[in-house]
Amino acid sequence: HVQLVESGGGSVQAGGSLKISCVASGLTHSVYCMGWFRQAPGKERVGVATIDSSGYPNYADSVKGRFTISKDNANNTVYLQMDNLDPQDTAVYYCVAESGYICTRSMNYNHWGQGTQVTVS
């Protein structure tokens, strides 16, 4: 079965940077959407960024210009580089994956990681 394991979360001061990673295993399809969602305390889970099999990214307006999603196909790893972090970016960040060609933040993702905490103060 599909497993997504995140790493790299932590605490950082406002204006700082952090890079989180997600290693995927058990992917059985050749084409996948992967991405990151986040859930802040008391708020709904929202999509942050997605990336399709060709590497095309899609970002939420709130992170455009600050966050960069990328992936290493050889190692089944997706990354989220977060720059100029703001306290409002504080959340648990979840890696997601779903088979498909067209990747959006509003589509249904059946595979989720356990989450990694990012705290900005």
Short mmCIF file of C-alpha atoms in Angstrom, two decimals:
data_model
loop_
_atom_site.label_atom_id
_atom_site.label_comp_id
_atom_site.label_asym_id
_atom_site.label_seq_id
_atom_site.Cartn_x
_atom_site.Cartn_y
_atom_site.Cartn_z
CA HIS A 1 0.00 0.00 0.00
CA VAL A 2 1.01 3.64 -0.43
CA GLN A 3 3.01 5.17 2.40
CA LEU A 4 3.98 8.82 2.69
CA VAL A 5 6.54 9.79 5.30
CA GLU A 6 7.18 13.47 5.98
CA SER A 7 10.23 14.98 7.63
CA GLY A 8 11.90 18.32 8.16
CA GLY A 9 9.34 20.19 10.20
CA GLY A 10 10.35 22.35 13.14
CA SER A 11 10.36 25.81 14.60
CA VAL A 12 11.62 28.91 12.85
CA GLN A 13 11.43 32.64 13.34
CA ALA A 14 9.30 34.82 11.10
CA GLY A 15 11.11 35.61 7.88
CA GLY A 16 13.08 32.39 8.05
CA SER A 17 13.07 29.32 5.82
CA LEU A 18 12.34 25.65 6.20
CA LYS A 19 12.28 22.71 3.80
CA ILE A 20 10.09 19.70 4.39
CA SER A 21 10.29 16.40 2.56
CA CYS A 22 8.03 13.47 1.83
CA VAL A 23 9.17 10.05 0.72
CA ALA A 24 6.56 7.95 -1.03
CA SER A 25 6.54 4.19 -1.30
CA GLY A 26 4.12 1.66 -2.70
CA LEU A 27 3.07 3.82 -5.65
CA THR A 28 1.64 1.47 -8.24
CA HIS A 29 0.59 3.90 -10.96
CA SER A 30 2.98 5.62 -13.33
CA VAL A 31 1.31 9.03 -13.08
CA TYR A 32 0.73 10.71 -9.74
CA CYS A 33 -0.27 14.02 -8.30
CA MET A 34 1.62 14.85 -5.15
CA GLY A 35 1.39 17.82 -2.89
CA TRP A 36 1.11 19.43 0.50
CA PHE A 37 -1.87 20.39 2.63
CA ARG A 38 -1.78 22.12 5.97
CA GLN A 39 -4.03 22.45 8.98
CA ALA A 40 -3.66 25.24 11.46
CA PRO A 41 -5.13 24.97 14.97
CA GLY A 42 -8.88 25.41 14.84
CA LYS A 43 -8.95 25.70 11.07
CA GLU A 44 -9.81 23.45 8.16
CA ARG A 45 -7.20 21.54 6.23
CA VAL A 46 -6.29 23.42 3.05
CA GLY A 47 -4.19 22.69 0.00
CA VAL A 48 -0.88 24.52 -0.18
CA ALA A 49 0.79 23.22 -3.32
CA THR A 50 0.61 20.34 -5.76
CA ILE A 51 2.88 19.04 -8.48
CA ASP A 52 2.06 16.76 -11.37
CA SER A 53 4.14 14.01 -12.93
CA SER A 54 5.76 16.44 -15.36
CA GLY A 55 6.72 18.77 -12.53
CA TYR A 56 4.10 21.45 -13.11
CA PRO A 57 3.27 23.17 -9.80
CA ASN A 58 0.07 24.69 -8.45
CA TYR A 59 0.09 27.00 -5.44
CA ALA A 60 -2.39 28.54 -3.09
CA ASP A 61 -2.42 32.34 -3.38
CA SER A 62 -1.30 32.65 0.22
CA VAL A 63 2.06 30.98 -0.51
CA LYS A 64 2.81 32.07 -4.08
CA GLY A 65 6.24 33.60 -4.34
CA ARG A 66 7.28 32.20 -0.95
CA PHE A 67 6.91 28.43 -1.24
CA THR A 68 8.36 26.15 -3.91
CA ILE A 69 7.27 22.57 -4.48
CA SER A 70 9.61 20.18 -6.26
CA LYS A 71 10.19 16.49 -6.59
CA ASP A 72 12.85 13.89 -7.19
CA ASN A 73 11.29 11.17 -9.30
CA ALA A 74 14.22 8.81 -8.89
CA ASN A 75 13.74 8.79 -5.11
CA ASN A 76 9.95 9.24 -5.02
CA THR A 77 10.42 12.33 -2.90
CA VAL A 78 8.52 15.60 -2.94
CA TYR A 79 9.79 18.74 -1.24
CA LEU A 80 8.32 22.01 -0.05
CA GLN A 81 10.78 24.85 0.31
CA MET A 82 9.22 27.54 2.48
CA ASP A 83 10.80 30.99 2.52
CA ASN A 84 9.85 34.24 4.22
CA LEU A 85 7.74 32.30 6.69
CA ASP A 86 5.00 34.06 8.61
CA PRO A 87 3.35 33.05 11.90
CA GLN A 88 0.20 32.37 9.87
CA ASP A 89 2.07 29.54 8.17
CA THR A 90 2.12 27.67 11.49
CA ALA A 91 0.34 24.37 10.91
CA VAL A 92 0.69 20.65 10.57
CA TYR A 93 1.79 19.99 7.00
CA TYR A 94 0.58 16.83 5.30
CA CYS A 95 1.98 15.16 2.21
CA VAL A 96 -0.62 13.83 -0.21
CA ALA A 97 -0.62 11.63 -3.29
CA GLU A 98 -3.19 10.48 -5.80
CA SER A 99 -3.00 8.90 -9.25
CA GLY A 100 -3.86 11.31 -12.03
CA TYR A 101 -2.64 13.61 -14.78
CA ILE A 102 -4.24 16.92 -13.84
CA CYS A 103 -3.39 17.93 -10.31
CA THR A 104 -5.30 20.50 -8.31
CA ARG A 105 -5.58 21.41 -4.67
CA SER A 106 -9.34 20.80 -4.73
CA MET A 107 -9.26 17.22 -5.99
CA ASN A 108 -9.68 14.27 -3.67
CA TYR A 109 -6.45 12.76 -2.35
CA ASN A 110 -6.70 9.24 -0.96
CA HIS A 111 -3.17 8.97 0.36
CA TRP A 112 -1.97 11.09 3.27
CA GLY A 113 1.14 11.20 5.40
CA GLN A 114 1.10 11.49 9.18
CA GLY A 115 1.97 15.19 9.11
CA THR A 116 4.87 17.29 10.27
CA GLN A 117 4.58 20.35 12.50
CA VAL A 118 5.84 23.71 11.30
CA THR A 119 5.85 26.50 13.86
CA VAL A 120 6.70 30.09 12.98
CA SER A 121 7.12 32.61 15.78
#
